[in-house]
mmCIF file of C-alpha atoms in Angstrom:
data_model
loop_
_atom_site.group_PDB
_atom_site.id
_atom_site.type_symbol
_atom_site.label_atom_id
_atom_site.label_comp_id
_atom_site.label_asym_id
_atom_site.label_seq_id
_atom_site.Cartn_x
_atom_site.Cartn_y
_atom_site.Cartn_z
ATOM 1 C CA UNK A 1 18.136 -25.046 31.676
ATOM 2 C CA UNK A 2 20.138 -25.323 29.063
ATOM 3 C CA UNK A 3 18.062 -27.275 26.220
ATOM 4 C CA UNK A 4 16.753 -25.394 23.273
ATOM 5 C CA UNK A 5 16.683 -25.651 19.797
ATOM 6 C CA UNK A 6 17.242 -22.806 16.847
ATOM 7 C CA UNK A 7 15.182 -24.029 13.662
ATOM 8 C CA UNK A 8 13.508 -21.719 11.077
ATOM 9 C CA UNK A 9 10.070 -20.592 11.345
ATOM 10 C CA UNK A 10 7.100 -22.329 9.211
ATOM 11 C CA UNK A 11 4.229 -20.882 8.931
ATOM 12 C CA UNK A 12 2.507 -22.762 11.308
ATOM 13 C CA UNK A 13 4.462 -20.319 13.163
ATOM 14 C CA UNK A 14 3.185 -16.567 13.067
ATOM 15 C CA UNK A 15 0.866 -16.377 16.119
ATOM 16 C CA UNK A 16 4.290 -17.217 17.537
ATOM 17 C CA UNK A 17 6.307 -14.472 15.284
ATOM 18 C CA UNK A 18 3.710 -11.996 16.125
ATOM 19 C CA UNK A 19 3.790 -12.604 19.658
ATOM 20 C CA UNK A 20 7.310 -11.936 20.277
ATOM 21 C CA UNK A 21 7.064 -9.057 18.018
ATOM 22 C CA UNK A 22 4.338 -7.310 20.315
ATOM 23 C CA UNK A 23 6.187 -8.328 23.802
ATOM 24 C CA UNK A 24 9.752 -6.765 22.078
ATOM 25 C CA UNK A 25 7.754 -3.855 20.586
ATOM 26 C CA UNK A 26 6.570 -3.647 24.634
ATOM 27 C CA UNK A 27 9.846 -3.178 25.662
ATOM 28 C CA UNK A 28 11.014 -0.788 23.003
ATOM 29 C CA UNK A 29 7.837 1.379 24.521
ATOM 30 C CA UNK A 30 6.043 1.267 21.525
ATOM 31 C CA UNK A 31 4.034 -1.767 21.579
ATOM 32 C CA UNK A 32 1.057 0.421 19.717
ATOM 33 C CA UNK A 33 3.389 1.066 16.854
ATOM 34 C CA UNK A 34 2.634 -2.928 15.630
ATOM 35 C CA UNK A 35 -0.154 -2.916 13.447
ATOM 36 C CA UNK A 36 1.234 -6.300 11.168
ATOM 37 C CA UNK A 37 -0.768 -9.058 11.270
ATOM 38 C CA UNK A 38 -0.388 -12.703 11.082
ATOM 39 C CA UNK A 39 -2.251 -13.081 7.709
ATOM 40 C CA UNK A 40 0.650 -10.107 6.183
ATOM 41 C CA UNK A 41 3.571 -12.196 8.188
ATOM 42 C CA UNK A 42 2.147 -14.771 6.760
ATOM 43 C CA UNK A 43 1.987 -13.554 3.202
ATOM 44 C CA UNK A 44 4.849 -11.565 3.434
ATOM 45 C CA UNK A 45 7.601 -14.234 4.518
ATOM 46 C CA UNK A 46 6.197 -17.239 3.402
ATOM 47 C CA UNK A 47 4.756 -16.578 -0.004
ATOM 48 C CA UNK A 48 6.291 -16.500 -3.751
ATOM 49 C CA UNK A 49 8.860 -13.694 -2.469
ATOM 50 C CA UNK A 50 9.675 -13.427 0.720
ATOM 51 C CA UNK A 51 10.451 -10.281 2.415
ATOM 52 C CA UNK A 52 12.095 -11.457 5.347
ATOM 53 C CA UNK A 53 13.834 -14.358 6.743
ATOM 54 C CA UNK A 54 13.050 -16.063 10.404
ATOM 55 C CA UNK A 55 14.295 -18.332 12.653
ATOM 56 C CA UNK A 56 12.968 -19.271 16.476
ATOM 57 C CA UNK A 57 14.209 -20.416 20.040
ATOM 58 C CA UNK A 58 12.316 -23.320 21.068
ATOM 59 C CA UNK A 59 12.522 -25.527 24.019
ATOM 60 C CA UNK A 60 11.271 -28.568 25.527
ATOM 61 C CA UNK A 61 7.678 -28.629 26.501
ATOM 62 C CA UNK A 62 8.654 -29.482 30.088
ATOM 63 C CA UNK A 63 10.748 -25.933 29.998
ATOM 64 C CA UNK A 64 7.377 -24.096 28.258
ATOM 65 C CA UNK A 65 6.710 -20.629 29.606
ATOM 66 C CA UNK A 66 4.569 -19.555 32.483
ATOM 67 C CA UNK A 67 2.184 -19.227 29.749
ATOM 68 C CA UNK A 68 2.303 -21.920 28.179
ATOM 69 C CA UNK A 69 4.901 -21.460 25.094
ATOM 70 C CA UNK A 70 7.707 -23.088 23.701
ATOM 71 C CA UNK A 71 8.849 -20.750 21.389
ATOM 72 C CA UNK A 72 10.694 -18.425 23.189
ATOM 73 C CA UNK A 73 13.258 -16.368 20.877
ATOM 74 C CA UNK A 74 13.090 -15.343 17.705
ATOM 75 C CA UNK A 75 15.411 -13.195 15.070
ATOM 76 C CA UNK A 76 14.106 -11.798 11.852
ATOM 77 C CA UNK A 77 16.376 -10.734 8.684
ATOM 78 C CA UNK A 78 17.058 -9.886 5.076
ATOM 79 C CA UNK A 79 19.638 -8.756 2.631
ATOM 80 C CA UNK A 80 19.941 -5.210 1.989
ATOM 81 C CA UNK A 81 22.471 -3.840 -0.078
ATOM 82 C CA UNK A 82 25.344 -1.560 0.048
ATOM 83 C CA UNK A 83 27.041 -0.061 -3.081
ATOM 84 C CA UNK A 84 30.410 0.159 -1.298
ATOM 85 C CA UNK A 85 31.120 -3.238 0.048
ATOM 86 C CA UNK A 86 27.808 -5.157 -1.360
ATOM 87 C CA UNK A 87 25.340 -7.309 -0.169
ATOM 88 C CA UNK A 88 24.598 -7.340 3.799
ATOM 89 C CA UNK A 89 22.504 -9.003 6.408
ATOM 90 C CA UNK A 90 19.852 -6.550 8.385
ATOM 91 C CA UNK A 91 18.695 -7.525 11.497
ATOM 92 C CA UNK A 92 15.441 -6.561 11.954
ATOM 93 C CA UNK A 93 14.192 -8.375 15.321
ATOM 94 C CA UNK A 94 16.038 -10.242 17.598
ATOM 95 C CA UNK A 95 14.293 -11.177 21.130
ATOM 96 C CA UNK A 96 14.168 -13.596 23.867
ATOM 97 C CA UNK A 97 11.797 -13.707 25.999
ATOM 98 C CA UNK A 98 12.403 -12.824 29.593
ATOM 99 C CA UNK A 99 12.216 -15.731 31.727
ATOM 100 C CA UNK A 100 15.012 -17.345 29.428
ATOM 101 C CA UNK A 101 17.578 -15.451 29.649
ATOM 102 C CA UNK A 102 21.271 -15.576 30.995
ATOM 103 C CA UNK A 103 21.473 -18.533 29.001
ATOM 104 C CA UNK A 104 23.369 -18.087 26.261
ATOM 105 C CA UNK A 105 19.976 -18.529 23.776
ATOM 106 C CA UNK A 106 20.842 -14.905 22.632
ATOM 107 C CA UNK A 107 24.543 -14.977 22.225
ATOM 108 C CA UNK A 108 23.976 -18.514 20.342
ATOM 109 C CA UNK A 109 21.029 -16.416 17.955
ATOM 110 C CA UNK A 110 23.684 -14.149 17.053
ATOM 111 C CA UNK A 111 25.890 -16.809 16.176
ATOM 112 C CA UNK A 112 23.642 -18.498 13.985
ATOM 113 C CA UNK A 113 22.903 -15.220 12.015
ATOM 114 C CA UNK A 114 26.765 -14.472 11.603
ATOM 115 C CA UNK A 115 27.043 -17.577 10.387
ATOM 116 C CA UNK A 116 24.379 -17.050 7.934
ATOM 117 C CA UNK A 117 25.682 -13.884 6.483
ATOM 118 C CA UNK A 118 28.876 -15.266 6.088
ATOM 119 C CA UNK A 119 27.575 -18.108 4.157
ATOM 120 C CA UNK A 120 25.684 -16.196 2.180
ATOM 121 C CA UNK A 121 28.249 -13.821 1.378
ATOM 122 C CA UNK A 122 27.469 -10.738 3.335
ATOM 123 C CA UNK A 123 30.523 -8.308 4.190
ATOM 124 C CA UNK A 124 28.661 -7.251 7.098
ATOM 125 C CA UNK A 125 25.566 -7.290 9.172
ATOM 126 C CA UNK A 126 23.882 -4.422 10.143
ATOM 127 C CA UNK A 127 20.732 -3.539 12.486
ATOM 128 C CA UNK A 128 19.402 -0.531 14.617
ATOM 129 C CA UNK A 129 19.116 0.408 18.250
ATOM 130 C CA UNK A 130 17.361 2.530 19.950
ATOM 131 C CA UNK A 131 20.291 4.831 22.098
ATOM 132 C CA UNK A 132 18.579 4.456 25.816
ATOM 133 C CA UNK A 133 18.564 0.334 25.469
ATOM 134 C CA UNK A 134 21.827 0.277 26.920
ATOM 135 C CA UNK A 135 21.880 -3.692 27.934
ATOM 136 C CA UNK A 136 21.037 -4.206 24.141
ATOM 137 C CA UNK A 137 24.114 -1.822 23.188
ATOM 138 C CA UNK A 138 26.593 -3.561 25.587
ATOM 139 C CA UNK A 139 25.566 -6.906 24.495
ATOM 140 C CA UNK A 140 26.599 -6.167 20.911
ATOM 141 C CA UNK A 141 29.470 -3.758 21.345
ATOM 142 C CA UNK A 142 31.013 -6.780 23.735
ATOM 143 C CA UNK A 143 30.718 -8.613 20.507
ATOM 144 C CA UNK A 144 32.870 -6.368 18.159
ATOM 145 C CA UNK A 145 30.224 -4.270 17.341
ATOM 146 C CA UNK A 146 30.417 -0.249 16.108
ATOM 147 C CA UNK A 147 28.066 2.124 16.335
ATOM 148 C CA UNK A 148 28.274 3.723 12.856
ATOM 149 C CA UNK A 149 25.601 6.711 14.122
ATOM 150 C CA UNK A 150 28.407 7.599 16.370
ATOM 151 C CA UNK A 151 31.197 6.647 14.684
ATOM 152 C CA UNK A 152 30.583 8.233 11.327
ATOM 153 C CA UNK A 153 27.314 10.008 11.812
ATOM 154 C CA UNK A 154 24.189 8.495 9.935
ATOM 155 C CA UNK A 155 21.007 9.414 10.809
ATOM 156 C CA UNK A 156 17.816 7.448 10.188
ATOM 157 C CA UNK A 157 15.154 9.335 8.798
ATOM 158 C CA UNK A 158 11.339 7.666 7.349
ATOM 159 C CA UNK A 159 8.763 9.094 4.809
ATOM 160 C CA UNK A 160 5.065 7.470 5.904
ATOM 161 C CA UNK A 161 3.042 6.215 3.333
ATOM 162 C CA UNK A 162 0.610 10.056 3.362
ATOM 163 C CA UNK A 163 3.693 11.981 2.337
ATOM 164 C CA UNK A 164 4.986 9.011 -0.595
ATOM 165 C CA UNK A 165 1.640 9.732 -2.047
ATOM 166 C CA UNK A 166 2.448 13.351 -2.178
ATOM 167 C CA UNK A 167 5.931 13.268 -3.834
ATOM 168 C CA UNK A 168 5.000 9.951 -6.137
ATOM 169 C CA UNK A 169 2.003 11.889 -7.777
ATOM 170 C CA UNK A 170 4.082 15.415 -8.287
ATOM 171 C CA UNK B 1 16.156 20.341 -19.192
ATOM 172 C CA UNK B 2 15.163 17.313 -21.067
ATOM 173 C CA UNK B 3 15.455 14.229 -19.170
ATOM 174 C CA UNK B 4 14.390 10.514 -18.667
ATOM 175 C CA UNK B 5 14.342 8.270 -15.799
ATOM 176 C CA UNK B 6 14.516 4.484 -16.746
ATOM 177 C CA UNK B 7 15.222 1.233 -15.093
ATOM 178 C CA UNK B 8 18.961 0.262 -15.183
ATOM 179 C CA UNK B 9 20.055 -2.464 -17.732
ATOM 180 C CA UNK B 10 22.699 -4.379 -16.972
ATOM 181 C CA UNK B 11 25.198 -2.247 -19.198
ATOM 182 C CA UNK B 12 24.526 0.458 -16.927
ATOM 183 C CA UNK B 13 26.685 -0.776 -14.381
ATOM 184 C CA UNK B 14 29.727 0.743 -15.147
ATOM 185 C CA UNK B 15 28.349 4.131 -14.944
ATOM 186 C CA UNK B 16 26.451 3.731 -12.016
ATOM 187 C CA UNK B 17 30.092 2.519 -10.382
ATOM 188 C CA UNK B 18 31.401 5.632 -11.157
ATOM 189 C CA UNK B 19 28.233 7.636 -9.933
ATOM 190 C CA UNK B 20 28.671 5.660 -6.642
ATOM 191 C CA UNK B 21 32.240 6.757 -6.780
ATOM 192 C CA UNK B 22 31.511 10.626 -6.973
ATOM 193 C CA UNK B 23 28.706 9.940 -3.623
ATOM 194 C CA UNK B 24 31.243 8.413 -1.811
ATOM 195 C CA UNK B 25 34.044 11.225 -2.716
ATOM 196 C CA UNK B 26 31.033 13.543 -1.503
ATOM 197 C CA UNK B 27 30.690 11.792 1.743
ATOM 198 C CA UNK B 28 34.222 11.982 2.585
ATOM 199 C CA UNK B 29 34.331 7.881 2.092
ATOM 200 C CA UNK B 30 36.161 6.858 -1.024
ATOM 201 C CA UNK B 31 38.582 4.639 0.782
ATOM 202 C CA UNK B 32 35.200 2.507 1.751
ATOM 203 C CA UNK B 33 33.935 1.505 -1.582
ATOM 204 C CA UNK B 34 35.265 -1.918 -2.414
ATOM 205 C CA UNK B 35 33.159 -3.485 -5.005
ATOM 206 C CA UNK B 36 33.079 -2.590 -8.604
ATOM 207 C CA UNK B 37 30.390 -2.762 -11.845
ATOM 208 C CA UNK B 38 30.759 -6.640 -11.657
ATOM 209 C CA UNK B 39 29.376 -6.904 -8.090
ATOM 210 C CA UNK B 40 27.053 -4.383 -9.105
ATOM 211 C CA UNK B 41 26.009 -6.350 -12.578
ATOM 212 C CA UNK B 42 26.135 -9.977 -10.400
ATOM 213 C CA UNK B 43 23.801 -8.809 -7.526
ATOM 214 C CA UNK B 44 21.505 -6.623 -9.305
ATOM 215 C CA UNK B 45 20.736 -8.353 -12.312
ATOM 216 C CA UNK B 46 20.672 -12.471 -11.325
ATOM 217 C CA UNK B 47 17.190 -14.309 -10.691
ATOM 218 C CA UNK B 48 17.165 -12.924 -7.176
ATOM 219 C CA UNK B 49 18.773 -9.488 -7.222
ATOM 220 C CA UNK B 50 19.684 -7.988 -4.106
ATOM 221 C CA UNK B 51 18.650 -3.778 -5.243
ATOM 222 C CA UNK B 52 17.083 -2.028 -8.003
ATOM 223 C CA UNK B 53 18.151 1.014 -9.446
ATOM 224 C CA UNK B 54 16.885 3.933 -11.757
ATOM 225 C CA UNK B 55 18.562 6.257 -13.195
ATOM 226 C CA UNK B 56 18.349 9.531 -15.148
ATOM 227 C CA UNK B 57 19.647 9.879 -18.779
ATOM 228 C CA UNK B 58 19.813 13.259 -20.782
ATOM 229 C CA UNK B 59 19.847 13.468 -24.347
ATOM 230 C CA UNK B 60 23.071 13.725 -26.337
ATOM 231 C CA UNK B 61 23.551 17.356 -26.407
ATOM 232 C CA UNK B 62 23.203 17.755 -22.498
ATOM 233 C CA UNK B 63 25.928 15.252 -22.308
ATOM 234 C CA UNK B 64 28.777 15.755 -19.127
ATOM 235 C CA UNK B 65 31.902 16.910 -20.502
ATOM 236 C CA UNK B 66 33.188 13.864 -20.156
ATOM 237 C CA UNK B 67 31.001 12.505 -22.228
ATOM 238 C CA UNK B 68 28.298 10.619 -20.032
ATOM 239 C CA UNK B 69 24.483 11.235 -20.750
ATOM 240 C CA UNK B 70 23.837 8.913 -17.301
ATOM 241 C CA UNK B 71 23.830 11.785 -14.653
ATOM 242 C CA UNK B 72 21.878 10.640 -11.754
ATOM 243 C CA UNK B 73 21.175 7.176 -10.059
ATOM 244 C CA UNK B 74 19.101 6.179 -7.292
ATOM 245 C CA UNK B 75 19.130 2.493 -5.936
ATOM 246 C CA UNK B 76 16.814 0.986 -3.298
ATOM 247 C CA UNK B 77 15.527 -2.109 -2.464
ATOM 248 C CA UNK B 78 12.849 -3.900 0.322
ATOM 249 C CA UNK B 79 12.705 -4.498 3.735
ATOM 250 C CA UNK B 80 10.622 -5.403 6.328
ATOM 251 C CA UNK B 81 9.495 -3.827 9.519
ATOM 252 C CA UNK B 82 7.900 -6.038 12.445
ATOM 253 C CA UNK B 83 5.653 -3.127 13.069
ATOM 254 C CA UNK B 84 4.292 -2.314 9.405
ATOM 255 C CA UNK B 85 4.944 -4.742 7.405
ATOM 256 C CA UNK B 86 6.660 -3.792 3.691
ATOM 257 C CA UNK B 87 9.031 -0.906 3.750
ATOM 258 C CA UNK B 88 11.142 0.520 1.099
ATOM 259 C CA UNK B 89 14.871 1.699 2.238
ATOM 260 C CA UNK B 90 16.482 4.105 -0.453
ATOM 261 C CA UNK B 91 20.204 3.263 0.054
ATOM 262 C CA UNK B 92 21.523 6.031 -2.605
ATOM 263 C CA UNK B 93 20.084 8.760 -4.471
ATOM 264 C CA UNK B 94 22.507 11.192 -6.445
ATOM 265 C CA UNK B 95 22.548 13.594 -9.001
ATOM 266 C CA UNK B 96 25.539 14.792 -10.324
ATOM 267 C CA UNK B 97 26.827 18.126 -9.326
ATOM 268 C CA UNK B 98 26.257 19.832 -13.046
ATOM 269 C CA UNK B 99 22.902 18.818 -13.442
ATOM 270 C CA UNK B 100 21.136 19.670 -9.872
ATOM 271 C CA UNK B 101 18.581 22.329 -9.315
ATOM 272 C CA UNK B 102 16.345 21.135 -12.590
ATOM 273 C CA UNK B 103 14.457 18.367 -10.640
ATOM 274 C CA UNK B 104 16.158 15.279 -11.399
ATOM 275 C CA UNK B 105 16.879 14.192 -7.831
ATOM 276 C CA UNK B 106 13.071 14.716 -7.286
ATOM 277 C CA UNK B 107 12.217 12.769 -10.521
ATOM 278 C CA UNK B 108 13.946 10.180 -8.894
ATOM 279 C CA UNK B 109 12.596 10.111 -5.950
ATOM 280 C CA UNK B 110 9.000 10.053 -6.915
ATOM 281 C CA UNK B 111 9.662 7.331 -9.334
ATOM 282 C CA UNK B 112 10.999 5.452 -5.607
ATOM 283 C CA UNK B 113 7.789 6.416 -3.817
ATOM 284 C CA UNK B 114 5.705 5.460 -6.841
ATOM 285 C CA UNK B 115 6.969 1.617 -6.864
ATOM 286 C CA UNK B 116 7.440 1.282 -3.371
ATOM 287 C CA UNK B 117 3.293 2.987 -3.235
ATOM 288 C CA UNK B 118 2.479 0.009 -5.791
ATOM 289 C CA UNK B 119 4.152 -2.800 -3.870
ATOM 290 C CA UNK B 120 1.911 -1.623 -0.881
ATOM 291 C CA UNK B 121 5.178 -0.576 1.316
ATOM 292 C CA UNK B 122 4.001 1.702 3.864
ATOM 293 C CA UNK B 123 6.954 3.891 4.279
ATOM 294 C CA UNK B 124 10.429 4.852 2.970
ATOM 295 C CA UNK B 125 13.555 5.214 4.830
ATOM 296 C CA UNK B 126 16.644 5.941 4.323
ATOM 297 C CA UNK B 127 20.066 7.342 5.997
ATOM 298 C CA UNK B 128 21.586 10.660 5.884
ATOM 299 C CA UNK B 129 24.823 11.898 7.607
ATOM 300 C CA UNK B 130 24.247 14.605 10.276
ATOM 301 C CA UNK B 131 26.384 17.388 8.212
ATOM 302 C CA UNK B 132 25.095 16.805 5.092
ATOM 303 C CA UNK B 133 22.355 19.856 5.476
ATOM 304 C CA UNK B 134 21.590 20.028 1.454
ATOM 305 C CA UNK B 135 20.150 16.739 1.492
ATOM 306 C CA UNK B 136 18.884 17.034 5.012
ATOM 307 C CA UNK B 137 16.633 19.591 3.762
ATOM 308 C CA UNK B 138 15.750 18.447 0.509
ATOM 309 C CA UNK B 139 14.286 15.219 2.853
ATOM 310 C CA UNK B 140 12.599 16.905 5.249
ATOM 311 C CA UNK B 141 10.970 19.255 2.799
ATOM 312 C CA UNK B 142 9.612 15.672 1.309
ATOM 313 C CA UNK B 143 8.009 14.887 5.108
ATOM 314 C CA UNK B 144 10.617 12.835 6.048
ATOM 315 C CA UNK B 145 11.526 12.648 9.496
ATOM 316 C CA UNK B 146 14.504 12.233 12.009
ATOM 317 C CA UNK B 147 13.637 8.882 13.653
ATOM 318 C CA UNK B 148 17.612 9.402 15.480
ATOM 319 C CA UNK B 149 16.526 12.440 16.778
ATOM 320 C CA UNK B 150 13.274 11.468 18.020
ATOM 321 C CA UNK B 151 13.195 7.571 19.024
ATOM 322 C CA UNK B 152 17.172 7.439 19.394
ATOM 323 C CA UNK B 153 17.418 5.162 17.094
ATOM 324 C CA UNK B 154 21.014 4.516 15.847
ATOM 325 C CA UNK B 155 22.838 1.886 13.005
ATOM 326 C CA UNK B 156 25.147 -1.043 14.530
ATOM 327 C CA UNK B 157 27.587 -3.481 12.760
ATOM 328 C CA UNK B 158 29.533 -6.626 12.778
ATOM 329 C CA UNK B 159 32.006 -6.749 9.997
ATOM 330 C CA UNK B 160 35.755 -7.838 9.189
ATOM 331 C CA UNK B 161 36.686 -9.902 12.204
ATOM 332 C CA UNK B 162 34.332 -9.505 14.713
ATOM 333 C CA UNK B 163 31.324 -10.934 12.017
ATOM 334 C CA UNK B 164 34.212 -14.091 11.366
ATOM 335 C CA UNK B 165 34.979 -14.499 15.288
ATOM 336 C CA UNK B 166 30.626 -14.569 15.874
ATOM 337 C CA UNK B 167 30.315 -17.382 12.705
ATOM 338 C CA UNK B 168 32.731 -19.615 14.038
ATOM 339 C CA UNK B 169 31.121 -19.989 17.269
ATOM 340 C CA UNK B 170 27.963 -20.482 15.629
ATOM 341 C CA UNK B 171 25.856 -23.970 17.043
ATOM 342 C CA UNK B 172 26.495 -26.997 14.788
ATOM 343 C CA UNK B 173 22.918 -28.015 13.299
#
């Protein structure tokens, strides 16, 4: 099976977007992290100002999922900015689902973003991973990728939205 | 002592290139800063910029001995998290080294939380190297937390030839 398409999401397509997001969340162990719904994916990437950018796997009803789908891969991105070398691509989201792959749908995914950021411009494209997901890891550092938490030692750290109330109202 | 934090203007550019300048020096990274106030004036202040900034501004008498009156600078912009929805991702946040301890850096800050609060984002991140300990603390202290330390979560990149090499093997449409 070799017969899929990569074409950008519509809206029509967030019951698909979310879906993915929930089965990848699964396998990042922390599927009850996802609280986004489809009317805020909806909103959010489709409206006046878009906060991210998608694009989806699809293939051939014939090749649909034990379940039923067709849309079976998906990456989410946007710019982001960096005062040394300018604008970049992130990489939010990037999954396939199970059953489909080992056949190249991921490698081509990446691709198809690279492509994108150097059309647009970007000096670089950045995402996280989490350190245990070592298939993840090795599929990227195969691909020229550095791991800048190891390299040069950057740390991700979050504020929730309880604590920006505190220090926005001191 | 007396001071302001505003939205950049375009004219700020050049001092906020030199302010980026000092954070890299401070980082041990000057070598890695390769765009200038033009970038900085073309991305942030077209139809569709790509950051915002604020920064802080004393009055004329408080003025650096060099002269400058901008001393601080922090620039952010949105993301988006599959999880959550609207985040916003403070990239850099600096304050130069005469004018800390008088709350500046934490002027700035709030003034962050405060927009990213209004545009319904539900948290803030942001990236700190593991030596740094000043600003480790001054973070924490604000509630923010070490997702490295405690989902392992660490930052990847393509870049130079390895993003090129990816693009060219990139499906034809």
């Amino acid at each position: 099976m070799a017969n899929f398409i990569l074409r950008k999401a519509e809206p029509k397509d967030v019951s698909d977007i979310l879906r993915l997001i929930k089965e990848l969340a699964k396998f990042e162990k922390m599927e009850e992290q996802v609280i986004l719904t489809e009317k805020e994916l909806l909103e959010d990437g489709f409206g006046d100002h878009p906060f991210y950018h998608c694009f989806l796997a699809e293939v051939p009803e014939d090749h649909q999922s034990s379940d039923g789908y067709t849309v079976i891969g998906f990456a989410m991105y946007y710019f982001t900015y960096d005062p040394w070398i300018g604008k970049l691509l992130y990489l939010e989201d990037f999954y396939v689902m199970k059953e489909f792959r080992g056949y190249g749908i991921g490698s081509d995914i990446l691709k198809h973003l690279s492509e994108t950021a150097v059309k647009t411009r970007c000096s670089s494209m950045h995402f996280i991973v989490a350190e245990w997901n070592k298939p993840s890891i090795e599929f990227y550092k195969r691909r020229g990728a550095s791991d800048l938490s190891d390299e040069e030692g950057w740390r991700l750290y979050a504020i929730e939205k309880d604590d920006l109330l505190k220090i926005s109202t001191k | 002592m007396n001071f302001k934090v505003r939205a950049a203007r375009k004219e700020d550019c050049k001092d906020i290139s030199r302010m980026i300048m000092e954070l890299a020096v401070y980082e041990k990274m000057p070598d890695q800063v390769k765009i200038s106030h033009e970038e900085l004036e073309r991305d942030g202040f077209s139809p569709n910029p790509f950051y915002e900034c604020l920064i802080a501004e004393v009055p004329d008498e408080h003025k650096t001995k060099d002269g400058y009156t901008i001393v601080g600078y922090v620039l952010y912009f949105y993301t988006y998290s599959t999880w959550k929805g609207r985040s916003v991702y403070m990239e850099d946040l600096y304050v130069m080294p005469d004018f800390r301890g008088k709350g500046i850096g934490k002027g700035l800050m709030a003034k962050v939380a405060q927009v990213g609060v209004e545009k319904q984002c539900v948290r803030l991140q942001l990236s700190v190297l593991d030596w740094n300990k000043p600003s480790l603390d001054f973070y924490v202290a604000k509630g923010a937390e070490d997702l490295t330390a405690k989902e392992g979560w660490h930052f990847l990149r393509f870049d130079g030839q390895s993003l090129d090499t990816l693009a060219k093997e990139a499906p034809k449409d």
